[in-house]
XYZ file of C-alpha atoms in Angstrom:
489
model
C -41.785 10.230 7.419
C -39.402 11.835 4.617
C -39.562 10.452 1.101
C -36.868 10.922 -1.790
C -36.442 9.466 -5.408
C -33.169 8.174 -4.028
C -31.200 7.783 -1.496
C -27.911 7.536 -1.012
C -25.748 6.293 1.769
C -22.904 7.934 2.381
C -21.493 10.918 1.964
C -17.045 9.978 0.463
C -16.001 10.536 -3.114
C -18.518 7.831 -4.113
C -21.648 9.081 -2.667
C -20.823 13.015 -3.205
C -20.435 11.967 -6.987
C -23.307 9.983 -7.204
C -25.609 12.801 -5.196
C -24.619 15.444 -7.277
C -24.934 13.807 -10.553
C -28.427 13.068 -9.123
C -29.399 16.334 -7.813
C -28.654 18.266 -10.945
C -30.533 15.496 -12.863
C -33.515 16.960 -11.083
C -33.742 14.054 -8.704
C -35.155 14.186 -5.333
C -31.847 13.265 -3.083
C -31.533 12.216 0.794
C -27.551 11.460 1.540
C -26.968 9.820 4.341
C -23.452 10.211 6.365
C -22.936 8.310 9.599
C -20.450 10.746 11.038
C -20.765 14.274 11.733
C -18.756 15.605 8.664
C -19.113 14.821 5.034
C -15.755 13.840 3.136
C -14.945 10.313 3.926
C -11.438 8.776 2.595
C -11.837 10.805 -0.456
C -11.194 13.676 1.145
C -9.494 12.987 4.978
C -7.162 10.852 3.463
C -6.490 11.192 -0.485
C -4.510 13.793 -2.603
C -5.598 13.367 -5.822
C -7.061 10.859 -8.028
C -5.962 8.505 -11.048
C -7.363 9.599 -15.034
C -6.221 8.543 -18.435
C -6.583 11.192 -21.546
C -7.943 13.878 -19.158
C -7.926 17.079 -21.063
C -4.630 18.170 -18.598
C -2.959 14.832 -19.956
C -3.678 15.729 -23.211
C -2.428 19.811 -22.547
C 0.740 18.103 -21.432
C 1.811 15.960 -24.516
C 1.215 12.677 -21.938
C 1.035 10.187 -24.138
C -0.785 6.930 -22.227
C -4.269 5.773 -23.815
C -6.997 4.555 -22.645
C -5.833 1.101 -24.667
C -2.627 1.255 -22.748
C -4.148 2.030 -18.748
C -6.690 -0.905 -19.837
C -4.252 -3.455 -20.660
C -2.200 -2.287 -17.773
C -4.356 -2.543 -15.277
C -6.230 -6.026 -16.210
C -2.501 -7.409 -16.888
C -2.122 -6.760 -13.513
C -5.723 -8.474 -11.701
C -4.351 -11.420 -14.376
C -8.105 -11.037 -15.702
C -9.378 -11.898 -12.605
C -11.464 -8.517 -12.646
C -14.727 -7.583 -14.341
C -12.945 -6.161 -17.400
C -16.643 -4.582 -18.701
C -16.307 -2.453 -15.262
C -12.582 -1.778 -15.727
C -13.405 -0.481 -18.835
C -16.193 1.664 -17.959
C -14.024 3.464 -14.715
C -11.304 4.048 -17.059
C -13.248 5.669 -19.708
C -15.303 8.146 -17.423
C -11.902 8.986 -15.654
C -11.355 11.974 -18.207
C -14.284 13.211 -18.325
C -14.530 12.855 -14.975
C -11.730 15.581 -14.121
C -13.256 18.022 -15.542
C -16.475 17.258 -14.263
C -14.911 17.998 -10.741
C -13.008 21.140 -11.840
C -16.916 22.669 -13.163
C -17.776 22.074 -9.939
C -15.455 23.843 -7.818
C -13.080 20.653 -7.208
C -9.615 21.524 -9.285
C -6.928 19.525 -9.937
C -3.807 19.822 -11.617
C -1.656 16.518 -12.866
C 1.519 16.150 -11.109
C 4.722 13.857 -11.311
C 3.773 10.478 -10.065
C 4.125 10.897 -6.426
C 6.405 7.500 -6.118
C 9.666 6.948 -6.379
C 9.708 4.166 -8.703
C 6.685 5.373 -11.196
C 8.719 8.720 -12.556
C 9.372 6.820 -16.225
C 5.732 6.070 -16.121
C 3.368 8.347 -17.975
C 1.579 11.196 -15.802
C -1.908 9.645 -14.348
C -1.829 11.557 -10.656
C -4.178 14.632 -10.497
C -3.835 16.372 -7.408
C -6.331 18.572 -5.615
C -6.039 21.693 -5.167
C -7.802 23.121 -1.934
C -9.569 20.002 -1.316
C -11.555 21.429 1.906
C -12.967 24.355 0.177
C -13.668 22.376 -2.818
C -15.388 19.549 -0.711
C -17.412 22.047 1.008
C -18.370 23.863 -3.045
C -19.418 20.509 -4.014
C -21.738 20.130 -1.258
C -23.383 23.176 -1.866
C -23.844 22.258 -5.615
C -26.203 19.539 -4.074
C -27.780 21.496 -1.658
C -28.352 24.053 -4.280
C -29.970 21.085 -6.677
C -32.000 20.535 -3.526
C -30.116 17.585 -2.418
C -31.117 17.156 1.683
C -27.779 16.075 3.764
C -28.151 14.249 6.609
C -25.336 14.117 9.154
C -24.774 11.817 11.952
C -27.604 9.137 10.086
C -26.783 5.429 9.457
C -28.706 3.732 6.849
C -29.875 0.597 8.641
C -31.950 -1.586 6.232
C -33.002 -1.383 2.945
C -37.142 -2.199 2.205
C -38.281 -4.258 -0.714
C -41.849 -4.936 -1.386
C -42.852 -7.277 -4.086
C -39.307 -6.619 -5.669
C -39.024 -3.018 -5.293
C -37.288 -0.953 -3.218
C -39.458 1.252 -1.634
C -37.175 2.624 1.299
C -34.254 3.040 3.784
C -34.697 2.458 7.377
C -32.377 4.837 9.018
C -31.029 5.562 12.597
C -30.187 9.276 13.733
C -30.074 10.746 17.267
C -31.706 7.453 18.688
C -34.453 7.314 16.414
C -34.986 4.513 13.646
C -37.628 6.226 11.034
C -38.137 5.226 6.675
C -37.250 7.442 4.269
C -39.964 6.475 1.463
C -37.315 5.884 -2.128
C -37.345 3.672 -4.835
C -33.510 3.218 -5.456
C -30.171 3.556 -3.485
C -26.552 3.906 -4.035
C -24.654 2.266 -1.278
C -21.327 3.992 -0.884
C -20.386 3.824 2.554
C -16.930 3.163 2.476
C -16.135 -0.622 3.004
C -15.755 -2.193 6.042
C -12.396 -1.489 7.733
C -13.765 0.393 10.838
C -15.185 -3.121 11.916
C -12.826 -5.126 13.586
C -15.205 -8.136 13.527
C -15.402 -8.344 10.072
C -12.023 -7.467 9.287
C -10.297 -10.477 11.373
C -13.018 -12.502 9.124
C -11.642 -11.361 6.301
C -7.704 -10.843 6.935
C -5.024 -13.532 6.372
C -3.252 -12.088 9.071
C -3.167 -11.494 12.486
C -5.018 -8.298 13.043
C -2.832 -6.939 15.874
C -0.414 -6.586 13.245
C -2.589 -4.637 10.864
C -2.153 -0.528 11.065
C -5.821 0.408 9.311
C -5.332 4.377 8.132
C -9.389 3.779 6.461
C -12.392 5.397 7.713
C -13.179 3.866 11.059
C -16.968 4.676 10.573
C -16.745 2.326 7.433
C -18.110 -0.510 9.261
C -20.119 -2.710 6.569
C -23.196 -1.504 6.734
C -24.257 -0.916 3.232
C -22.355 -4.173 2.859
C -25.083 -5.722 5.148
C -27.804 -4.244 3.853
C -27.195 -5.227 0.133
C -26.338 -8.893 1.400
C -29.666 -9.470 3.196
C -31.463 -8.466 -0.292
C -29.071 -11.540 -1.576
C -26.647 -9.778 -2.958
C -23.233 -11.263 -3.739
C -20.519 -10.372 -1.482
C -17.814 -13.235 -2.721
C -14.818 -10.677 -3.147
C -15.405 -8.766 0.373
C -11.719 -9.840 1.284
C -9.656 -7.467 -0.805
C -7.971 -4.919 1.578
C -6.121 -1.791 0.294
C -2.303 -3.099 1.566
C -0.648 0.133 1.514
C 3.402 0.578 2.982
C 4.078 -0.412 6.082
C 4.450 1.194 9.213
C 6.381 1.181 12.356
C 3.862 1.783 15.001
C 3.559 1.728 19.218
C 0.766 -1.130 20.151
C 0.588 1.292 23.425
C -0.333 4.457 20.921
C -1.048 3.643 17.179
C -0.778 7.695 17.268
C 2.952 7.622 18.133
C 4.845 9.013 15.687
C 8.783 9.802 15.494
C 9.932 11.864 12.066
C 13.571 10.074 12.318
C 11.494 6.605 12.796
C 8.939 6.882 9.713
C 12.168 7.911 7.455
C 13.859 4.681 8.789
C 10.762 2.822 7.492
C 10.980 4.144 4.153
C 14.298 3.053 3.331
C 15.475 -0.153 1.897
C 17.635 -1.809 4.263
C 17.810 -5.428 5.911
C 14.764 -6.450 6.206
C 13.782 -10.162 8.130
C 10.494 -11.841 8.348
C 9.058 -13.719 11.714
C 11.421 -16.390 10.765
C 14.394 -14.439 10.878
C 14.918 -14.881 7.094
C 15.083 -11.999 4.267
C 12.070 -11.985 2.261
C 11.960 -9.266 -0.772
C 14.188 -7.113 -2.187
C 13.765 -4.179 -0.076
C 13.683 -0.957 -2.565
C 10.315 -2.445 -3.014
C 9.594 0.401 -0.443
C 9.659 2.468 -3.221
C 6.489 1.210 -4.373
C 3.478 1.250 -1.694
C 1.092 -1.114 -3.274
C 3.813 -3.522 -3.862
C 5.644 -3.124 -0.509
C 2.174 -3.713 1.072
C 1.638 -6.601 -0.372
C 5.319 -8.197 0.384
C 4.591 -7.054 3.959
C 0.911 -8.715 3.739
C 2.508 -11.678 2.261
C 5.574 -12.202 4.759
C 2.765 -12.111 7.528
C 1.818 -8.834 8.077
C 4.990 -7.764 9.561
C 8.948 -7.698 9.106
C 11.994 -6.709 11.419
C 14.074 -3.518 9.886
C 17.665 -4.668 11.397
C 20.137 -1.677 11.801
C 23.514 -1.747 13.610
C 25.567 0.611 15.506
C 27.767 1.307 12.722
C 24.767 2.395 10.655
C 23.724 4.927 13.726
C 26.577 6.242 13.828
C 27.094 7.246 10.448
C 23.569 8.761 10.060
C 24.051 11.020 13.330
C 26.827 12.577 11.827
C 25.847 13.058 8.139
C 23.382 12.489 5.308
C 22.753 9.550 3.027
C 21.715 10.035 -0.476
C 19.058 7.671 -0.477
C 15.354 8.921 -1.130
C 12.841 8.537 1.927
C 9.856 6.867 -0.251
C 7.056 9.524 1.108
C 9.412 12.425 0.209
C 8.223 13.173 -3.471
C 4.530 12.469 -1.936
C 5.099 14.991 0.773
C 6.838 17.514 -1.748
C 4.531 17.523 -4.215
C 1.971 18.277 -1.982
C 3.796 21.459 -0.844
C 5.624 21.713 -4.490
C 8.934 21.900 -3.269
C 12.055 20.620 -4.782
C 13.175 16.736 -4.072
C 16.421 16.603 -2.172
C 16.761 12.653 -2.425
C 18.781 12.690 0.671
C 18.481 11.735 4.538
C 19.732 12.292 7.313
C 21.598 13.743 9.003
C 19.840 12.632 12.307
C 21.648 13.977 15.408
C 19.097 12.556 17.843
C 18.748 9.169 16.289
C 20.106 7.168 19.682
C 17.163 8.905 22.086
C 14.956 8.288 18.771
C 15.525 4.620 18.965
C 15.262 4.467 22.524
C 12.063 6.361 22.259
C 10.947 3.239 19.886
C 11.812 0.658 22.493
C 10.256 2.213 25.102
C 6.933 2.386 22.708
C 7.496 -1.295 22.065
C 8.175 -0.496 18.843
C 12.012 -1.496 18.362
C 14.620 -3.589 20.473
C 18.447 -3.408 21.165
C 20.756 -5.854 21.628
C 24.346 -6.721 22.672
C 24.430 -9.835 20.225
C 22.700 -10.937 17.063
C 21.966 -13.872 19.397
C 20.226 -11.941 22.168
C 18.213 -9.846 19.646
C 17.268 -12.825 17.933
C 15.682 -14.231 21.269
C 13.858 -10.736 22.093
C 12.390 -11.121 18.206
C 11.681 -14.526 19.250
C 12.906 -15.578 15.590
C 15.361 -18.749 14.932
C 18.813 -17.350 15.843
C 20.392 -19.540 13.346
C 18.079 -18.285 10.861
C 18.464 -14.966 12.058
C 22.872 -15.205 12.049
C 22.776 -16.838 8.707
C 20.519 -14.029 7.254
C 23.187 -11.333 8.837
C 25.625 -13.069 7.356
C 24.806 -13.748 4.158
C 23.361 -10.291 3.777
C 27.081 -8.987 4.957
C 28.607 -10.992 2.256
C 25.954 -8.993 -0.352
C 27.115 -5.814 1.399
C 30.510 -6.736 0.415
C 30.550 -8.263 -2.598
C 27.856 -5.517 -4.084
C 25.446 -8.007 -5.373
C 22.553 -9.545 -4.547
C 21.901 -13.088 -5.728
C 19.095 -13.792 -3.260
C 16.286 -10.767 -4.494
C 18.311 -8.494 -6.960
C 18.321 -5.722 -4.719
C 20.773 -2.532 -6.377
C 24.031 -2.417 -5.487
C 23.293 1.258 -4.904
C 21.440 -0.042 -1.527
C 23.913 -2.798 -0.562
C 25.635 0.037 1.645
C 25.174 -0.791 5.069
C 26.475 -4.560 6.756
C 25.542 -6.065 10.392
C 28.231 -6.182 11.821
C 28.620 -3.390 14.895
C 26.870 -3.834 18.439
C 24.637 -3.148 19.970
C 21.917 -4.167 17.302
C 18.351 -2.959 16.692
C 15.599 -3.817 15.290
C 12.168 -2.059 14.255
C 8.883 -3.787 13.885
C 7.094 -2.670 10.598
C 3.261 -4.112 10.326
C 0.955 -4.433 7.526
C -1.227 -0.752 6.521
C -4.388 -0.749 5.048
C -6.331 2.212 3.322
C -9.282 0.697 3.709
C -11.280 -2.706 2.524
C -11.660 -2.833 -1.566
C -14.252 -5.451 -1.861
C -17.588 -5.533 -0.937
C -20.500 -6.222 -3.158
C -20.438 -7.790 -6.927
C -21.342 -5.211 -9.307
C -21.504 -5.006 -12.994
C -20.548 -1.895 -15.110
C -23.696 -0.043 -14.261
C -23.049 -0.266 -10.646
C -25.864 -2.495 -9.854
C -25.747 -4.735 -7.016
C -25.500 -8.476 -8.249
C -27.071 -11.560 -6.454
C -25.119 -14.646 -6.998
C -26.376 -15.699 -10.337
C -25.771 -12.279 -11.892
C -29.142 -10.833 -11.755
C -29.549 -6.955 -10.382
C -31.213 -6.333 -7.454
C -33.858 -3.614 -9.015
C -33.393 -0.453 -7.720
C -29.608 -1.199 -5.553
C -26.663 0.462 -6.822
C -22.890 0.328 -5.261
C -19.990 2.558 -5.584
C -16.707 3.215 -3.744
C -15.148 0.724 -1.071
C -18.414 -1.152 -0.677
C -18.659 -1.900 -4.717
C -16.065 -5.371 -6.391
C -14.749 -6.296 -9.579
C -12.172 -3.224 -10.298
C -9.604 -5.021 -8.375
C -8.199 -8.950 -7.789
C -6.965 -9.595 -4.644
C -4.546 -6.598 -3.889
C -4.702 -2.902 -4.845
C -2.951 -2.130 -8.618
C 0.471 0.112 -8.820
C -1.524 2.895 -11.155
C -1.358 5.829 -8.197
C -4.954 6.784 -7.328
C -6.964 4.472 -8.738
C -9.111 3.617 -5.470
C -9.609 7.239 -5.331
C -10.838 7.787 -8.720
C -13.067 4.247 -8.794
C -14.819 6.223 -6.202
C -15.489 9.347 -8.033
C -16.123 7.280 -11.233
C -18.242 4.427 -9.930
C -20.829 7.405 -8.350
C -20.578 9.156 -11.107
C -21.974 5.753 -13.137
C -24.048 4.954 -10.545
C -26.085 7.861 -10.671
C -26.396 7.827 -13.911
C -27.684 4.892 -14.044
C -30.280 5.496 -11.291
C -31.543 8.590 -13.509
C -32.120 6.055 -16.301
C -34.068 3.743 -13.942
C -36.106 6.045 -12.559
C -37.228 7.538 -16.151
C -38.965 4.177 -17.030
C-alpha cells in the first residue's frame, strides 16, 4: 500500500508541471508514467512552446498583448471554446516561461518557425537543451520529494461517498491502490489507441500518419468518464501537415521526398479535382486541416518536365520545414531547393514503397489513382491554363507558384495523408482544470491537463505556433495550483 496527497498520472509537459508545482508546495506527490521514460510529447516531440508578454517578449520590443493573443485565438474557435479557460492559459503563459527557465528549462524566443507567420509578432520560445533540462526538472521533484513511478498505468480512480480516496494502478503485473485524495489526469490523449481513434476520426484511419505518443491510449480519459465526467469534445485531433508515407514502413523516409511534400504544387483530391490553394503548405495547422477536410489524403502530381528541371538545378521556393529545421540548428534560411540529382531513383524508391505511381498518360495514372480520368484531365488542364496565364481564379494561389504545368510524360504522382500530433480533446474542464460532469458540476478532487483536458480548442488546432505545447505546461501549472488550494480546506 503507498499513499500520497496526490497523484498524478502522467509524466509530459502537463503532468511534470503540475508535479512540480505540487512538490514544492510541500505536497506529498506519486507521478505515474506508463512508459519507461518520463517526457511525453512535450519533450520527444516539441521545440518550444507558445507565450504572450513573457519577460523575453517584452526584452525584445514584441509588441502583441495579452488583449490581442485573446481575441486572436477565440476569433479563431468562432467562440466555440471556453473563453474563461482561454483566458486563464494565456495569462499564465508569461509567467510561465520564466517559471521553466528557474527551473533549469531555458528558452529563448525565436522567429516564428513558419513560413507564412514571419509578419506575425514573436510568440515561439524555443528550448534550449531540452534533455538536460527535462532530466533538471525531474530532479526538482524528486528533490521536493516527489516519488516517480516508471512503467505504472493508472487504472481506476476510487471514490467513496464523493471523495476520491485513490488510484488503482498496474506496474510489473501487479494492480495495487495508492491511498490520495485528488488527481491530475495528464496522460496525453488518446492517439496511441487505434480503437478509439477510428471512433473518433472522420476519416479513414489507414490514411492517418499519427506522430503522438503511442502510449497515449485514453486511459485517464476512461477513468474520469466512469466518475461521469463529460467527454463531449474527445474528437478534436491535432491535424498537423501532411505526409508522404510507405503503408509497408510508416518509418520510410526519403529527404528529396519530404521536400517534395512541402512545396506547393498541383495538388488533386480522391476525386481527381484541385482542392486548396496549395502554399497553404506553408501553414501546418491550416494545411492539416485542408488535407483532413479533402479526406485525409491528396495526390501531389509532378511531370517529367518538372524532374528534369529539379535534377539539374535549384528552385527558389522555400521547403515549409526549412525555417523549423534552421532555427533549431540557428542557421541561415536559404529559401531554395533543389538541386536533386537522384530524384528519378528517389521516385522510383516511392513507388516501390507504394508511396507514388508513374505513368505514360494522364489517363493511365488516373486509373492507377483510381480517380475520374475526366476529372483528373480537366484538373491538368485547367491547372496548365493557370500555369500559363499566371493566375489563379479557382483558389488564388501566387503567381510566384504557378511555375510548373502537366504537360511532359511519364507522370507521377505522390500520396500525401492526413498527420496528427496527437488527440486535443478529452475531458470538459473549466478554468481551474477540474473535471466537469455533464451539467457542469466538478468532480471533487479530479483535475485534467494536457491532451486529455477540452475547451482551449474548437474542432481543429489554432495557427498561434505552440500553443498545444504551452496549454500543457500552463494547464499543470493551474491544475496544481488548484489542487494545493483544495487540499488546504
Amino acid at each position: 500500500m503507498m499513499e500520497a496527497d496526490v497523484v498524478v498520472v502522467g509524466a509530459g509537459a502537463a503532468g511534470i508541471a503540475a508535479g512540480v508545482t505540487l512538490a514544492e508546495a510541500g505536497k506529498q506527490v506519486i507521478m505515474l508514467e506508463k512508459g519507461d521514460k518520463f517526457g511525453g510529447a512535450g519533450m520527444f516531440g516539441a521545440q518550444g512552446l507558445f507565450a504572450v508578454e513573457s519577460s523575453q517578449q517584452r526584452a525584445a520590443g514584441v509588441q502583441y498583448s495579452l488583449k490581442q493573443a485573446y481575441q486572436e485565438l477565440v476569433s479563431y474557435t468562432h467562440y466555440r471554446s471556453n473563453l474563461n479557460l482561454t483566458k486563464a492559459i494565456l495569462k499564465e503563459s508569461a509567467s510561465t516561461i520564466d517559471w521553466l527557465d528557474e527551473r533549469g528549462l531555458k528558452t529563448e524566443l525565436v522567429n516564428n518557425t513558419q513560413e507564412v507567420h514571419q509578419q506575425h509578432p514573436k510568440v515561439y520560445h524555443q528550448y534550449i537543451d531540452k534533455f538536460a533540462a527535462f532530466d533538471r526538472l525531474i530532479h526538482r521533484f524528486k528533490d521536493h520529494g516527489g516519488q516517480l513511478l516508471l512503467k505504472t498505468a493508472g487504472t481506476k480512480i476510487i471514490q467513496k461517498d464523493g471523495n476520491i480516496v485513490g488510484v488503482q494502478v498496474h506496474q510489473d503485473k501487479h494492480d495495487f491502490v495508492i491511498d490520495c485524495s485528488a488527481v491530475v489526469v495528464a496522460d496525453g490523449g488518446f492517439i496511441g489507441n487505434p480503437d478509439l481513434v477510428k471512433e473518433y476520426l472522420a476519416i479513414n484511419p489507414d490514411n492517418l500518419y499519427s506522430m503522438g505518443e503511442r502510449k497515449a491510449t485514453g486511459d485517464g480519459i476512461k477513468m474520469l468518464a466512469e466518475l461521469g465526467a463529460d467527454t463531449r469534445h474527445m474528437g478534436v485531433f491535432e491535424n498537423h501537415a501532411a505526409s508522404v508515407i510507405s503503408p509497408q514502413n510508416h518509418k520510410w523516409h526519403n529527404g528529396t521526398i519530404f521536400s517534395l511534400t512541402n512545396l506547393p504544387f498541383l495538388w488533386v483530391d480522391s476525386a481527381g479535382n484541385r482542392f486548396v490553394d496549395e502554399s497553404v503548405c506553408y501553414d501546418f495547422a491550416l494545411w492539416g486541416n485542408a488535407t483532413y477536410t479533402a479526406g485525409g489524403y491528396y495526390y501531389i502530381i509532378l511531370d517529367q518536365q518538372f524532374v528534369d528541371y529539379i535534377s539539374a538545378q535549384s528552385l527558389d521556393w522555400t521547403d515549409s520545414f526549412e525555417r523549423t529545421f534552421k532555427s533549431l540548428d540557428h542557421q541561415v534560411m536559404t529559401h531554395k531547393v533543389g538541386p536533386f540529382p537522384q530524384i528519378d531513383a528517389d521516385l522510383e524508391e516511392a513507388i516501390q514503397k507504394e508511396a507514388g505511381w508513374r505513368a505514360e498518360s494522364l489517363q493511365d495514372l488516373a486509373q492507377q489513382l483510381h480517380v475520374s480520368e475526366l476529372d483528373f484531365e480537366n484538373t491538368i488542364k485547367q491547372y496548365n491554363e493557370h500555369v500559363d496565364k499566371k493566375e489563379d481564379p479557382d483558389f488564388y494561389k501566387s503567381s510566384d507558384y504557378l511555375r510548373f504545368s502537366i504537360r511532359k510524360g511519364p507522370f507521377y504522382a505522390l500520396k500525401a495523408r492526413s498527420t496528427s500530433l496527437g488527440t486535443i480533446g478529452g475531458i470538459e474542464t473549466n478554468a481551474k482544470m477540474e473535471a466537469l460532469k455533464v451539467n457542469k458540476q466538478p468532480i471533487k478532487g479530479a483535475y485534467v491537463a494536457g491532451n486529455d483536458a477540452s475547451g482551449m480548442y474548437d474542432t481543429s488546432y489554432p495557427t498561434l505556433e505552440g500553443i498545444s505545447c504551452a496549454f500543457a505546461w500552463n494547464s499543470g501549472r493551474l491544475a496544481g495550483k488548484s489542487v494545493i488550494k483544495y487540499l488546504g480546506k
